[in-house]
Amino acid sequence: QVQLVESGGGLVQPGGSLRLSCAASEMLFSLYVMGWYRQAPGKQRELVARISSGGSTIYADSVKGRSTISRDNAKNTVYLQMNSLKPEDTAVYYCNAELGISYWGQGIQVTVSS
């Protein structure tokens, strides 16, 4: 069982930045595909960004150019740096780890508002 703990969320003004972190309990962390998803009220959960074990990344069109996903395998941690935040980025953000089986964190609120 992989445990994922997100941190770094909160309230930020439009145009601001946040860095989300997700610490994993899994010792084989480097083998996992790690991802960030988000779910806004009344909407389905959607992919924000993913990073493979080899470091390849994909981004949702809505965050491309404004966000960067990265991983530190020595710290069993994946990050999501988000810049130029918009009110439509407001959502609960979930960390995901996948290696055949998918694991989810509990989610962390990000609110973009003035």
PDB file of N, CA and C in Angstrom:
ATOM      1  N   GLN A   1       0.844  -1.187   0.000  1.00  0.00           N
ATOM      2  CA  GLN A   1       0.000   0.000   0.000  1.00  0.00           C
ATOM      3  C   GLN A   1       0.883   1.241   0.000  1.00  0.00           C
ATOM      4  N   VAL A   2       0.716   2.071  -1.016  1.00  0.00           N
ATOM      5  CA  VAL A   2       1.486   3.307  -1.114  1.00  0.00           C
ATOM      6  C   VAL A   2       0.683   4.432  -0.468  1.00  0.00           C
ATOM      7  N   GLN A   3       1.316   5.160   0.414  1.00  0.00           N
ATOM      8  CA  GLN A   3       0.684   6.329   1.023  1.00  0.00           C
ATOM      9  C   GLN A   3       1.260   7.592   0.398  1.00  0.00           C
ATOM     10  N   LEU A   4       0.366   8.495   0.026  1.00  0.00           N
ATOM     11  CA  LEU A   4       0.755   9.747  -0.615  1.00  0.00           C
ATOM     12  C   LEU A   4       0.227  10.901   0.216  1.00  0.00           C
ATOM     13  N   VAL A   5       1.098  11.835   0.532  1.00  0.00           N
ATOM     14  CA  VAL A   5       0.712  12.977   1.359  1.00  0.00           C
ATOM     15  C   VAL A   5       1.044  14.262   0.617  1.00  0.00           C
ATOM     16  N   GLU A   6      -0.011  15.010   0.292  1.00  0.00           N
ATOM     17  CA  GLU A   6       0.162  16.262  -0.434  1.00  0.00           C
ATOM     18  C   GLU A   6       0.347  17.425   0.533  1.00  0.00           C
ATOM     19  N   SER A   7       1.069  18.436   0.083  1.00  0.00           N
ATOM     20  CA  SER A   7       1.236  19.662   0.862  1.00  0.00           C
ATOM     21  C   SER A   7       1.477  20.817  -0.095  1.00  0.00           C
ATOM     22  N   GLY A   8       1.328  22.036   0.436  1.00  0.00           N
ATOM     23  CA  GLY A   8       1.651  23.216  -0.352  1.00  0.00           C
ATOM     24  C   GLY A   8       0.465  23.957  -0.930  1.00  0.00           C
ATOM     25  N   GLY A   9      -0.730  23.467  -0.697  1.00  0.00           N
ATOM     26  CA  GLY A   9      -1.893  24.156  -1.236  1.00  0.00           C
ATOM     27  C   GLY A   9      -2.250  25.377  -0.413  1.00  0.00           C
ATOM     28  N   GLY A  10      -3.353  26.017  -0.792  1.00  0.00           N
ATOM     29  CA  GLY A  10      -3.798  27.179  -0.049  1.00  0.00           C
ATOM     30  C   GLY A  10      -4.458  28.200  -0.942  1.00  0.00           C
ATOM     31  N   LEU A  11      -4.542  29.406  -0.421  1.00  0.00           N
ATOM     32  CA  LEU A  11      -5.159  30.523  -1.127  1.00  0.00           C
ATOM     33  C   LEU A  11      -4.082  31.383  -1.760  1.00  0.00           C
ATOM     34  N   VAL A  12      -4.260  31.687  -3.029  1.00  0.00           N
ATOM     35  CA  VAL A  12      -3.306  32.518  -3.744  1.00  0.00           C
ATOM     36  C   VAL A  12      -4.075  33.464  -4.661  1.00  0.00           C
ATOM     37  N   GLN A  13      -3.513  34.629  -4.868  1.00  0.00           N
ATOM     38  CA  GLN A  13      -4.159  35.603  -5.746  1.00  0.00           C
ATOM     39  C   GLN A  13      -3.925  35.251  -7.215  1.00  0.00           C
ATOM     40  N   PRO A  14      -4.827  35.664  -8.078  1.00  0.00           N
ATOM     41  CA  PRO A  14      -4.600  35.452  -9.513  1.00  0.00           C
ATOM     42  C   PRO A  14      -3.247  36.010  -9.941  1.00  0.00           C
ATOM     43  N   GLY A  15      -2.555  35.242 -10.759  1.00  0.00           N
ATOM     44  CA  GLY A  15      -1.215  35.617 -11.180  1.00  0.00           C
ATOM     45  C   GLY A  15      -0.118  35.115 -10.269  1.00  0.00           C
ATOM     46  N   GLY A  16      -0.493  34.579  -9.129  1.00  0.00           N
ATOM     47  CA  GLY A  16       0.483  34.085  -8.171  1.00  0.00           C
ATOM     48  C   GLY A  16       0.976  32.690  -8.501  1.00  0.00           C
ATOM     49  N   SER A  17       1.800  32.158  -7.591  1.00  0.00           N
ATOM     50  CA  SER A  17       2.418  30.845  -7.788  1.00  0.00           C
ATOM     51  C   SER A  17       2.251  29.983  -6.548  1.00  0.00           C
ATOM     52  N   LEU A  18       2.264  28.687  -6.769  1.00  0.00           N
ATOM     53  CA  LEU A  18       2.256  27.711  -5.689  1.00  0.00           C
ATOM     54  C   LEU A  18       3.105  26.524  -6.111  1.00  0.00           C
ATOM     55  N   ARG A  19       3.693  25.856  -5.130  1.00  0.00           N
ATOM     56  CA  ARG A  19       4.356  24.590  -5.404  1.00  0.00           C
ATOM     57  C   ARG A  19       3.730  23.524  -4.528  1.00  0.00           C
ATOM     58  N   LEU A  20       3.127  22.562  -5.176  1.00  0.00           N
ATOM     59  CA  LEU A  20       2.574  21.419  -4.464  1.00  0.00           C
ATOM     60  C   LEU A  20       3.635  20.334  -4.350  1.00  0.00           C
ATOM     61  N   SER A  21       3.620  19.647  -3.227  1.00  0.00           N
ATOM     62  CA  SER A  21       4.524  18.527  -3.005  1.00  0.00           C
ATOM     63  C   SER A  21       3.699  17.295  -2.650  1.00  0.00           C
ATOM     64  N   CYS A  22       4.215  16.155  -3.026  1.00  0.00           N
ATOM     65  CA  CYS A  22       3.575  14.888  -2.685  1.00  0.00           C
ATOM     66  C   CYS A  22       4.670  13.921  -2.266  1.00  0.00           C
ATOM     67  N   ALA A  23       4.644  13.544  -1.002  1.00  0.00           N
ATOM     68  CA  ALA A  23       5.618  12.603  -0.474  1.00  0.00           C
ATOM     69  C   ALA A  23       5.015  11.210  -0.455  1.00  0.00           C
ATOM     70  N   ALA A  24       5.771  10.251  -0.967  1.00  0.00           N
ATOM     71  CA  ALA A  24       5.294   8.875  -1.068  1.00  0.00           C
ATOM     72  C   ALA A  24       6.033   7.971  -0.099  1.00  0.00           C
ATOM     73  N   SER A  25       5.304   6.987   0.406  1.00  0.00           N
ATOM     74  CA  SER A  25       5.901   6.055   1.356  1.00  0.00           C
ATOM     75  C   SER A  25       6.634   4.922   0.672  1.00  0.00           C
ATOM     76  N   GLU A  26       6.457   4.801  -0.627  1.00  0.00           N
ATOM     77  CA  GLU A  26       6.941   3.642  -1.387  1.00  0.00           C
ATOM     78  C   GLU A  26       8.446   3.701  -1.641  1.00  0.00           C
ATOM     79  N   MET A  27       9.138   2.628  -1.251  1.00  0.00           N
ATOM     80  CA  MET A  27      10.580   2.579  -1.443  1.00  0.00           C
ATOM     81  C   MET A  27      10.954   2.431  -2.903  1.00  0.00           C
ATOM     82  N   LEU A  28      10.022   1.905  -3.754  1.00  0.00           N
ATOM     83  CA  LEU A  28      10.276   1.769  -5.185  1.00  0.00           C
ATOM     84  C   LEU A  28       9.717   2.961  -5.947  1.00  0.00           C
ATOM     85  N   PHE A  29       9.706   4.106  -5.294  1.00  0.00           N
ATOM     86  CA  PHE A  29       9.117   5.323  -5.848  1.00  0.00           C
ATOM     87  C   PHE A  29       9.608   5.612  -7.263  1.00  0.00           C
ATOM     88  N   SER A  30      10.871   5.387  -7.512  1.00  0.00           N
ATOM     89  CA  SER A  30      11.455   5.760  -8.803  1.00  0.00           C
ATOM     90  C   SER A  30      10.833   5.000  -9.963  1.00  0.00           C
ATOM     91  N   LEU A  31      10.175   3.884  -9.688  1.00  0.00           N
ATOM     92  CA  LEU A  31       9.576   3.083 -10.748  1.00  0.00           C
ATOM     93  C   LEU A  31       8.172   3.547 -11.119  1.00  0.00           C
ATOM     94  N   TYR A  32       7.586   4.365 -10.253  1.00  0.00           N
ATOM     95  CA  TYR A  32       6.195   4.757 -10.436  1.00  0.00           C
ATOM     96  C   TYR A  32       6.039   5.919 -11.406  1.00  0.00           C
ATOM     97  N   VAL A  33       4.963   5.874 -12.181  1.00  0.00           N
ATOM     98  CA  VAL A  33       4.507   7.060 -12.890  1.00  0.00           C
ATOM     99  C   VAL A  33       3.753   7.900 -11.867  1.00  0.00           C
ATOM    100  N   MET A  34       4.143   9.148 -11.738  1.00  0.00           N
ATOM    101  CA  MET A  34       3.526  10.037 -10.763  1.00  0.00           C
ATOM    102  C   MET A  34       2.729  11.124 -11.490  1.00  0.00           C
ATOM    103  N   GLY A  35       1.616  11.469 -10.901  1.00  0.00           N
ATOM    104  CA  GLY A  35       0.778  12.461 -11.559  1.00  0.00           C
ATOM    105  C   GLY A  35       0.062  13.362 -10.587  1.00  0.00           C
ATOM    106  N   TRP A  36      -0.361  14.489 -11.100  1.00  0.00           N
ATOM    107  CA  TRP A  36      -1.240  15.409 -10.378  1.00  0.00           C
ATOM    108  C   TRP A  36      -2.542  15.522 -11.166  1.00  0.00           C
ATOM    109  N   TYR A  37      -3.629  15.388 -10.442  1.00  0.00           N
ATOM    110  CA  TYR A  37      -4.958  15.543 -11.006  1.00  0.00           C
ATOM    111  C   TYR A  37      -5.671  16.613 -10.185  1.00  0.00           C
ATOM    112  N   ARG A  38      -6.766  17.117 -10.720  1.00  0.00           N
ATOM    113  CA  ARG A  38      -7.547  18.082  -9.956  1.00  0.00           C
ATOM    114  C   ARG A  38      -9.030  17.885 -10.223  1.00  0.00           C
ATOM    115  N   GLN A  39      -9.806  18.298  -9.251  1.00  0.00           N
ATOM    116  CA  GLN A  39     -11.255  18.215  -9.380  1.00  0.00           C
ATOM    117  C   GLN A  39     -11.869  19.489  -8.832  1.00  0.00           C
ATOM    118  N   ALA A  40     -12.524  20.214  -9.713  1.00  0.00           N
ATOM    119  CA  ALA A  40     -13.226  21.426  -9.318  1.00  0.00           C
ATOM    120  C   ALA A  40     -14.663  21.064  -8.952  1.00  0.00           C
ATOM    121  N   PRO A  41     -15.317  21.884  -8.172  1.00  0.00           N
ATOM    122  CA  PRO A  41     -16.701  21.592  -7.782  1.00  0.00           C
ATOM    123  C   PRO A  41     -17.601  21.372  -8.998  1.00  0.00           C
ATOM    124  N   GLY A  42     -18.327  20.275  -8.990  1.00  0.00           N
ATOM    125  CA  GLY A  42     -19.253  19.975 -10.065  1.00  0.00           C
ATOM    126  C   GLY A  42     -18.618  19.447 -11.336  1.00  0.00           C
ATOM    127  N   LYS A  43     -17.315  19.212 -11.286  1.00  0.00           N
ATOM    128  CA  LYS A  43     -16.620  18.727 -12.479  1.00  0.00           C
ATOM    129  C   LYS A  43     -15.936  17.398 -12.207  1.00  0.00           C
ATOM    130  N   GLN A  44     -15.577  16.708 -13.281  1.00  0.00           N
ATOM    131  CA  GLN A  44     -14.868  15.450 -13.138  1.00  0.00           C
ATOM    132  C   GLN A  44     -13.399  15.699 -12.825  1.00  0.00           C
ATOM    133  N   ARG A  45     -12.801  14.713 -12.205  1.00  0.00           N
ATOM    134  CA  ARG A  45     -11.365  14.789 -11.954  1.00  0.00           C
ATOM    135  C   ARG A  45     -10.633  14.752 -13.296  1.00  0.00           C
ATOM    136  N   GLU A  46      -9.615  15.607 -13.422  1.00  0.00           N
ATOM    137  CA  GLU A  46      -8.881  15.685 -14.685  1.00  0.00           C
ATOM    138  C   GLU A  46      -7.384  15.672 -14.427  1.00  0.00           C
ATOM    139  N   LEU A  47      -6.675  15.180 -15.414  1.00  0.00           N
ATOM    140  CA  LEU A  47      -5.219  15.152 -15.342  1.00  0.00           C
ATOM    141  C   LEU A  47      -4.677  16.574 -15.460  1.00  0.00           C
ATOM    142  N   VAL A  48      -3.720  16.902 -14.608  1.00  0.00           N
ATOM    143  CA  VAL A  48      -2.990  18.164 -14.714  1.00  0.00           C
ATOM    144  C   VAL A  48      -1.627  17.905 -15.359  1.00  0.00           C
ATOM    145  N   ALA A  49      -0.883  16.956 -14.796  1.00  0.00           N
ATOM    146  CA  ALA A  49       0.442  16.647 -15.314  1.00  0.00           C
ATOM    147  C   ALA A  49       0.865  15.271 -14.811  1.00  0.00           C
ATOM    148  N   ARG A  50       1.707  14.619 -15.594  1.00  0.00           N
ATOM    149  CA  ARG A  50       2.271  13.329 -15.193  1.00  0.00           C
ATOM    150  C   ARG A  50       3.744  13.302 -15.546  1.00  0.00           C
ATOM    151  N   ILE A  51       4.489  12.510 -14.775  1.00  0.00           N
ATOM    152  CA  ILE A  51       5.905  12.332 -15.048  1.00  0.00           C
ATOM    153  C   ILE A  51       6.225  10.851 -14.921  1.00  0.00           C
ATOM    154  N   SER A  52       6.906  10.328 -15.921  1.00  0.00           N
ATOM    155  CA  SER A  52       7.225   8.912 -15.937  1.00  0.00           C
ATOM    156  C   SER A  52       8.431   8.625 -15.058  1.00  0.00           C
ATOM    157  N   SER A  53       8.741   7.348 -14.913  1.00  0.00           N
ATOM    158  CA  SER A  53       9.914   6.971 -14.149  1.00  0.00           C
ATOM    159  C   SER A  53      11.183   7.503 -14.805  1.00  0.00           C
ATOM    160  N   GLY A  54      11.150   7.683 -16.100  1.00  0.00           N
ATOM    161  CA  GLY A  54      12.309   8.188 -16.820  1.00  0.00           C
ATOM    162  C   GLY A  54      12.358   9.707 -16.932  1.00  0.00           C
ATOM    163  N   GLY A  55      11.325  10.368 -16.411  1.00  0.00           N
ATOM    164  CA  GLY A  55      11.322  11.825 -16.403  1.00  0.00           C
ATOM    165  C   GLY A  55      10.540  12.473 -17.538  1.00  0.00           C
ATOM    166  N   SER A  56       9.911  11.676 -18.386  1.00  0.00           N
ATOM    167  CA  SER A  56       9.078  12.253 -19.449  1.00  0.00           C
ATOM    168  C   SER A  56       7.821  12.841 -18.836  1.00  0.00           C
ATOM    169  N   THR A  57       7.395  13.955 -19.388  1.00  0.00           N
ATOM    170  CA  THR A  57       6.256  14.673 -18.804  1.00  0.00           C
ATOM    171  C   THR A  57       5.155  14.924 -19.833  1.00  0.00           C
ATOM    172  N   ILE A  58       3.945  14.995 -19.342  1.00  0.00           N
ATOM    173  CA  ILE A  58       2.813  15.446 -20.148  1.00  0.00           C
ATOM    174  C   ILE A  58       1.995  16.408 -19.303  1.00  0.00           C
ATOM    175  N   TYR A  59       1.347  17.341 -19.975  1.00  0.00           N
ATOM    176  CA  TYR A  59       0.565  18.365 -19.295  1.00  0.00           C
ATOM    177  C   TYR A  59      -0.792  18.534 -19.971  1.00  0.00           C
ATOM    178  N   ALA A  60      -1.768  18.894 -19.164  1.00  0.00           N
ATOM    179  CA  ALA A  60      -3.040  19.306 -19.727  1.00  0.00           C
ATOM    180  C   ALA A  60      -2.833  20.624 -20.474  1.00  0.00           C
ATOM    181  N   ASP A  61      -3.579  20.800 -21.542  1.00  0.00           N
ATOM    182  CA  ASP A  61      -3.450  22.036 -22.315  1.00  0.00           C
ATOM    183  C   ASP A  61      -3.711  23.265 -21.461  1.00  0.00           C
ATOM    184  N   SER A  62      -4.583  23.108 -20.480  1.00  0.00           N
ATOM    185  CA  SER A  62      -4.986  24.252 -19.653  1.00  0.00           C
ATOM    186  C   SER A  62      -3.861  24.764 -18.756  1.00  0.00           C
ATOM    187  N   VAL A  63      -2.847  23.942 -18.504  1.00  0.00           N
ATOM    188  CA  VAL A  63      -1.748  24.366 -17.623  1.00  0.00           C
ATOM    189  C   VAL A  63      -0.408  24.404 -18.336  1.00  0.00           C
ATOM    190  N   LYS A  64      -0.388  23.958 -19.579  1.00  0.00           N
ATOM    191  CA  LYS A  64       0.870  23.904 -20.320  1.00  0.00           C
ATOM    192  C   LYS A  64       1.490  25.294 -20.410  1.00  0.00           C
ATOM    193  N   GLY A  65       2.774  25.364 -20.114  1.00  0.00           N
ATOM    194  CA  GLY A  65       3.472  26.635 -20.143  1.00  0.00           C
ATOM    195  C   GLY A  65       3.413  27.395 -18.827  1.00  0.00           C
ATOM    196  N   ARG A  66       2.520  26.969 -17.936  1.00  0.00           N
ATOM    197  CA  ARG A  66       2.388  27.629 -16.636  1.00  0.00           C
ATOM    198  C   ARG A  66       2.780  26.714 -15.477  1.00  0.00           C
ATOM    199  N   SER A  67       2.912  25.438 -15.757  1.00  0.00           N
ATOM    200  CA  SER A  67       3.155  24.482 -14.688  1.00  0.00           C
ATOM    201  C   SER A  67       4.316  23.571 -15.054  1.00  0.00           C
ATOM    202  N   THR A  68       4.992  23.102 -14.014  1.00  0.00           N
ATOM    203  CA  THR A  68       6.101  22.170 -14.198  1.00  0.00           C
ATOM    204  C   THR A  68       6.001  21.065 -13.165  1.00  0.00           C
ATOM    205  N   ILE A  69       5.981  19.828 -13.640  1.00  0.00           N
ATOM    206  CA  ILE A  69       6.022  18.685 -12.747  1.00  0.00           C
ATOM    207  C   ILE A  69       7.447  18.167 -12.697  1.00  0.00           C
ATOM    208  N   SER A  70       7.886  17.786 -11.513  1.00  0.00           N
ATOM    209  CA  SER A  70       9.228  17.248 -11.350  1.00  0.00           C
ATOM    210  C   SER A  70       9.204  16.231 -10.228  1.00  0.00           C
ATOM    211  N   ARG A  71      10.275  15.462 -10.155  1.00  0.00           N
ATOM    212  CA  ARG A  71      10.356  14.444  -9.115  1.00  0.00           C
ATOM    213  C   ARG A  71      11.755  14.390  -8.551  1.00  0.00           C
ATOM    214  N   ASP A  72      11.839  14.052  -7.278  1.00  0.00           N
ATOM    215  CA  ASP A  72      13.103  13.845  -6.600  1.00  0.00           C
ATOM    216  C   ASP A  72      13.046  12.430  -6.029  1.00  0.00           C
ATOM    217  N   ASN A  73      13.631  11.502  -6.743  1.00  0.00           N
ATOM    218  CA  ASN A  73      13.537  10.097  -6.328  1.00  0.00           C
ATOM    219  C   ASN A  73      14.254   9.831  -5.003  1.00  0.00           C
ATOM    220  N   ALA A  74      15.257  10.632  -4.702  1.00  0.00           N
ATOM    221  CA  ALA A  74      15.968  10.460  -3.431  1.00  0.00           C
ATOM    222  C   ALA A  74      15.078  10.815  -2.241  1.00  0.00           C
ATOM    223  N   LYS A  75      14.113  11.689  -2.489  1.00  0.00           N
ATOM    224  CA  LYS A  75      13.199  12.121  -1.422  1.00  0.00           C
ATOM    225  C   LYS A  75      11.807  11.507  -1.559  1.00  0.00           C
ATOM    226  N   ASN A  76      11.626  10.630  -2.543  1.00  0.00           N
ATOM    227  CA  ASN A  76      10.310  10.017  -2.777  1.00  0.00           C
ATOM    228  C   ASN A  76       9.224  11.082  -2.904  1.00  0.00           C
ATOM    229  N   THR A  77       9.523  12.137  -3.629  1.00  0.00           N
ATOM    230  CA  THR A  77       8.616  13.276  -3.694  1.00  0.00           C
ATOM    231  C   THR A  77       8.439  13.747  -5.132  1.00  0.00           C
ATOM    232  N   VAL A  78       7.204  14.112  -5.452  1.00  0.00           N
ATOM    233  CA  VAL A  78       6.900  14.723  -6.736  1.00  0.00           C
ATOM    234  C   VAL A  78       6.357  16.120  -6.463  1.00  0.00           C
ATOM    235  N   TYR A  79       6.674  17.037  -7.356  1.00  0.00           N
ATOM    236  CA  TYR A  79       6.297  18.436  -7.181  1.00  0.00           C
ATOM    237  C   TYR A  79       5.474  18.909  -8.378  1.00  0.00           C
ATOM    238  N   LEU A  80       4.653  19.900  -8.110  1.00  0.00           N
ATOM    239  CA  LEU A  80       3.960  20.600  -9.183  1.00  0.00           C
ATOM    240  C   LEU A  80       4.108  22.093  -8.923  1.00  0.00           C
ATOM    241  N   GLN A  81       4.917  22.731  -9.739  1.00  0.00           N
ATOM    242  CA  GLN A  81       5.080  24.172  -9.658  1.00  0.00           C
ATOM    243  C   GLN A  81       4.053  24.814 -10.578  1.00  0.00           C
ATOM    244  N   MET A  82       3.225  25.666 -10.021  1.00  0.00           N
ATOM    245  CA  MET A  82       2.184  26.321 -10.814  1.00  0.00           C
ATOM    246  C   MET A  82       2.383  27.825 -10.755  1.00  0.00           C
ATOM    247  N   ASN A  83       2.466  28.437 -11.912  1.00  0.00           N
ATOM    248  CA  ASN A  83       2.665  29.877 -12.025  1.00  0.00           C
ATOM    249  C   ASN A  83       1.483  30.506 -12.766  1.00  0.00           C
ATOM    250  N   SER A  84       1.418  31.822 -12.693  1.00  0.00           N
ATOM    251  CA  SER A  84       0.359  32.563 -13.389  1.00  0.00           C
ATOM    252  C   SER A  84      -1.003  31.940 -13.132  1.00  0.00           C
ATOM    253  N   LEU A  85      -1.270  31.682 -11.876  1.00  0.00           N
ATOM    254  CA  LEU A  85      -2.501  30.975 -11.522  1.00  0.00           C
ATOM    255  C   LEU A  85      -3.739  31.809 -11.852  1.00  0.00           C
ATOM    256  N   LYS A  86      -4.780  31.087 -12.248  1.00  0.00           N
ATOM    257  CA  LYS A  86      -6.043  31.695 -12.642  1.00  0.00           C
ATOM    258  C   LYS A  86      -7.156  31.188 -11.733  1.00  0.00           C
ATOM    259  N   PRO A  87      -8.237  31.931 -11.619  1.00  0.00           N
ATOM    260  CA  PRO A  87      -9.357  31.448 -10.797  1.00  0.00           C
ATOM    261  C   PRO A  87      -9.836  30.058 -11.224  1.00  0.00           C
ATOM    262  N   GLU A  88      -9.744  29.758 -12.510  1.00  0.00           N
ATOM    263  CA  GLU A  88     -10.184  28.445 -12.987  1.00  0.00           C
ATOM    264  C   GLU A  88      -9.245  27.312 -12.592  1.00  0.00           C
ATOM    265  N   ASP A  89      -8.129  27.635 -11.981  1.00  0.00           N
ATOM    266  CA  ASP A  89      -7.247  26.605 -11.434  1.00  0.00           C
ATOM    267  C   ASP A  89      -7.713  26.156 -10.043  1.00  0.00           C
ATOM    268  N   THR A  90      -8.704  26.827  -9.516  1.00  0.00           N
ATOM    269  CA  THR A  90      -9.237  26.462  -8.206  1.00  0.00           C
ATOM    270  C   THR A  90      -9.818  25.057  -8.244  1.00  0.00           C
ATOM    271  N   ALA A  91      -9.324  24.209  -7.356  1.00  0.00           N
ATOM    272  CA  ALA A  91      -9.751  22.807  -7.334  1.00  0.00           C
ATOM    273  C   ALA A  91      -9.076  22.104  -6.166  1.00  0.00           C
ATOM    274  N   VAL A  92      -9.519  20.896  -5.915  1.00  0.00           N
ATOM    275  CA  VAL A  92      -8.768  20.004  -5.041  1.00  0.00           C
ATOM    276  C   VAL A  92      -7.780  19.250  -5.927  1.00  0.00           C
ATOM    277  N   TYR A  93      -6.525  19.292  -5.543  1.00  0.00           N
ATOM    278  CA  TYR A  93      -5.467  18.653  -6.317  1.00  0.00           C
ATOM    279  C   TYR A  93      -5.080  17.334  -5.645  1.00  0.00           C
ATOM    280  N   TYR A  94      -4.999  16.302  -6.466  1.00  0.00           N
ATOM    281  CA  TYR A  94      -4.692  14.962  -5.974  1.00  0.00           C
ATOM    282  C   TYR A  94      -3.386  14.457  -6.577  1.00  0.00           C
ATOM    283  N   CYS A  95      -2.607  13.845  -5.741  1.00  0.00           N
ATOM    284  CA  CYS A  95      -1.400  13.169  -6.188  1.00  0.00           C
ATOM    285  C   CYS A  95      -1.748  11.718  -6.530  1.00  0.00           C
ATOM    286  N   ASN A  96      -1.145  11.203  -7.582  1.00  0.00           N
ATOM    287  CA  ASN A  96      -1.401   9.826  -8.031  1.00  0.00           C
ATOM    288  C   ASN A  96      -0.083   9.116  -8.292  1.00  0.00           C
ATOM    289  N   ALA A  97      -0.041   7.865  -7.885  1.00  0.00           N
ATOM    290  CA  ALA A  97       1.110   7.007  -8.163  1.00  0.00           C
ATOM    291  C   ALA A  97       0.597   5.753  -8.851  1.00  0.00           C
ATOM    292  N   GLU A  98       1.246   5.393  -9.940  1.00  0.00           N
ATOM    293  CA  GLU A  98       0.756   4.251 -10.716  1.00  0.00           C
ATOM    294  C   GLU A  98       1.903   3.350 -11.124  1.00  0.00           C
ATOM    295  N   LEU A  99       1.726   2.061 -10.819  1.00  0.00           N
ATOM    296  CA  LEU A  99       2.640   1.022 -11.297  1.00  0.00           C
ATOM    297  C   LEU A  99       1.805  -0.248 -11.348  1.00  0.00           C
ATOM    298  N   GLY A 100       0.958  -0.312 -12.378  1.00  0.00           N
ATOM    299  CA  GLY A 100      -0.003  -1.403 -12.449  1.00  0.00           C
ATOM    300  C   GLY A 100      -1.235  -1.103 -11.614  1.00  0.00           C
ATOM    301  N   ILE A 101      -1.010  -0.736 -10.408  1.00  0.00           N
ATOM    302  CA  ILE A 101      -2.078  -0.325  -9.483  1.00  0.00           C
ATOM    303  C   ILE A 101      -1.956   1.184  -9.282  1.00  0.00           C
ATOM    304  N   SER A 102      -3.129   1.825  -9.117  1.00  0.00           N
ATOM    305  CA  SER A 102      -3.139   3.276  -8.955  1.00  0.00           C
ATOM    306  C   SER A 102      -3.446   3.629  -7.512  1.00  0.00           C
ATOM    307  N   TYR A 103      -2.659   4.557  -6.975  1.00  0.00           N
ATOM    308  CA  TYR A 103      -2.860   5.032  -5.609  1.00  0.00           C
ATOM    309  C   TYR A 103      -3.102   6.537  -5.640  1.00  0.00           C
ATOM    310  N   TRP A 104      -3.927   6.985  -4.676  1.00  0.00           N
ATOM    311  CA  TRP A 104      -4.284   8.393  -4.617  1.00  0.00           C
ATOM    312  C   TRP A 104      -4.005   8.976  -3.242  1.00  0.00           C
ATOM    313  N   GLY A 105      -3.604  10.240  -3.253  1.00  0.00           N
ATOM    314  CA  GLY A 105      -3.536  10.982  -2.012  1.00  0.00           C
ATOM    315  C   GLY A 105      -4.918  11.477  -1.627  1.00  0.00           C
ATOM    316  N   GLN A 106      -4.994  12.124  -0.471  1.00  0.00           N
ATOM    317  CA  GLN A 106      -6.297  12.586   0.020  1.00  0.00           C
ATOM    318  C   GLN A 106      -6.731  13.884  -0.633  1.00  0.00           C
ATOM    319  N   GLY A 107      -5.827  14.554  -1.275  1.00  0.00           N
ATOM    320  CA  GLY A 107      -6.166  15.792  -1.960  1.00  0.00           C
ATOM    321  C   GLY A 107      -5.854  17.019  -1.125  1.00  0.00           C
ATOM    322  N   ILE A 108      -5.593  18.112  -1.821  1.00  0.00           N
ATOM    323  CA  ILE A 108      -5.287  19.372  -1.148  1.00  0.00           C
ATOM    324  C   ILE A 108      -5.957  20.503  -1.923  1.00  0.00           C
ATOM    325  N   GLN A 109      -6.521  21.432  -1.181  1.00  0.00           N
ATOM    326  CA  GLN A 109      -7.271  22.520  -1.806  1.00  0.00           C
ATOM    327  C   GLN A 109      -6.322  23.602  -2.315  1.00  0.00           C
ATOM    328  N   VAL A 110      -6.584  24.030  -3.537  1.00  0.00           N
ATOM    329  CA  VAL A 110      -5.928  25.212  -4.098  1.00  0.00           C
ATOM    330  C   VAL A 110      -7.042  26.173  -4.506  1.00  0.00           C
ATOM    331  N   THR A 111      -6.990  27.370  -3.960  1.00  0.00           N
ATOM    332  CA  THR A 111      -7.988  28.389  -4.266  1.00  0.00           C
ATOM    333  C   THR A 111      -7.293  29.618  -4.822  1.00  0.00           C
ATOM    334  N   VAL A 112      -7.708  30.013  -6.008  1.00  0.00           N
ATOM    335  CA  VAL A 112      -7.138  31.195  -6.657  1.00  0.00           C
ATOM    336  C   VAL A 112      -8.215  32.268  -6.668  1.00  0.00           C
ATOM    337  N   SER A 113      -7.999  33.283  -5.858  1.00  0.00           N
ATOM    338  CA  SER A 113      -9.016  34.310  -5.692  1.00  0.00           C
ATOM    339  C   SER A 113      -8.390  35.572  -5.149  1.00  0.00           C
ATOM    340  N   SER A 114      -8.956  36.693  -5.539  1.00  0.00           N
ATOM    341  CA  SER A 114      -8.498  37.972  -4.995  1.00  0.00           C
ATOM    342  C   SER A 114      -9.347  38.360  -3.785  1.00  0.00           C
TER     343      SER A 114
END
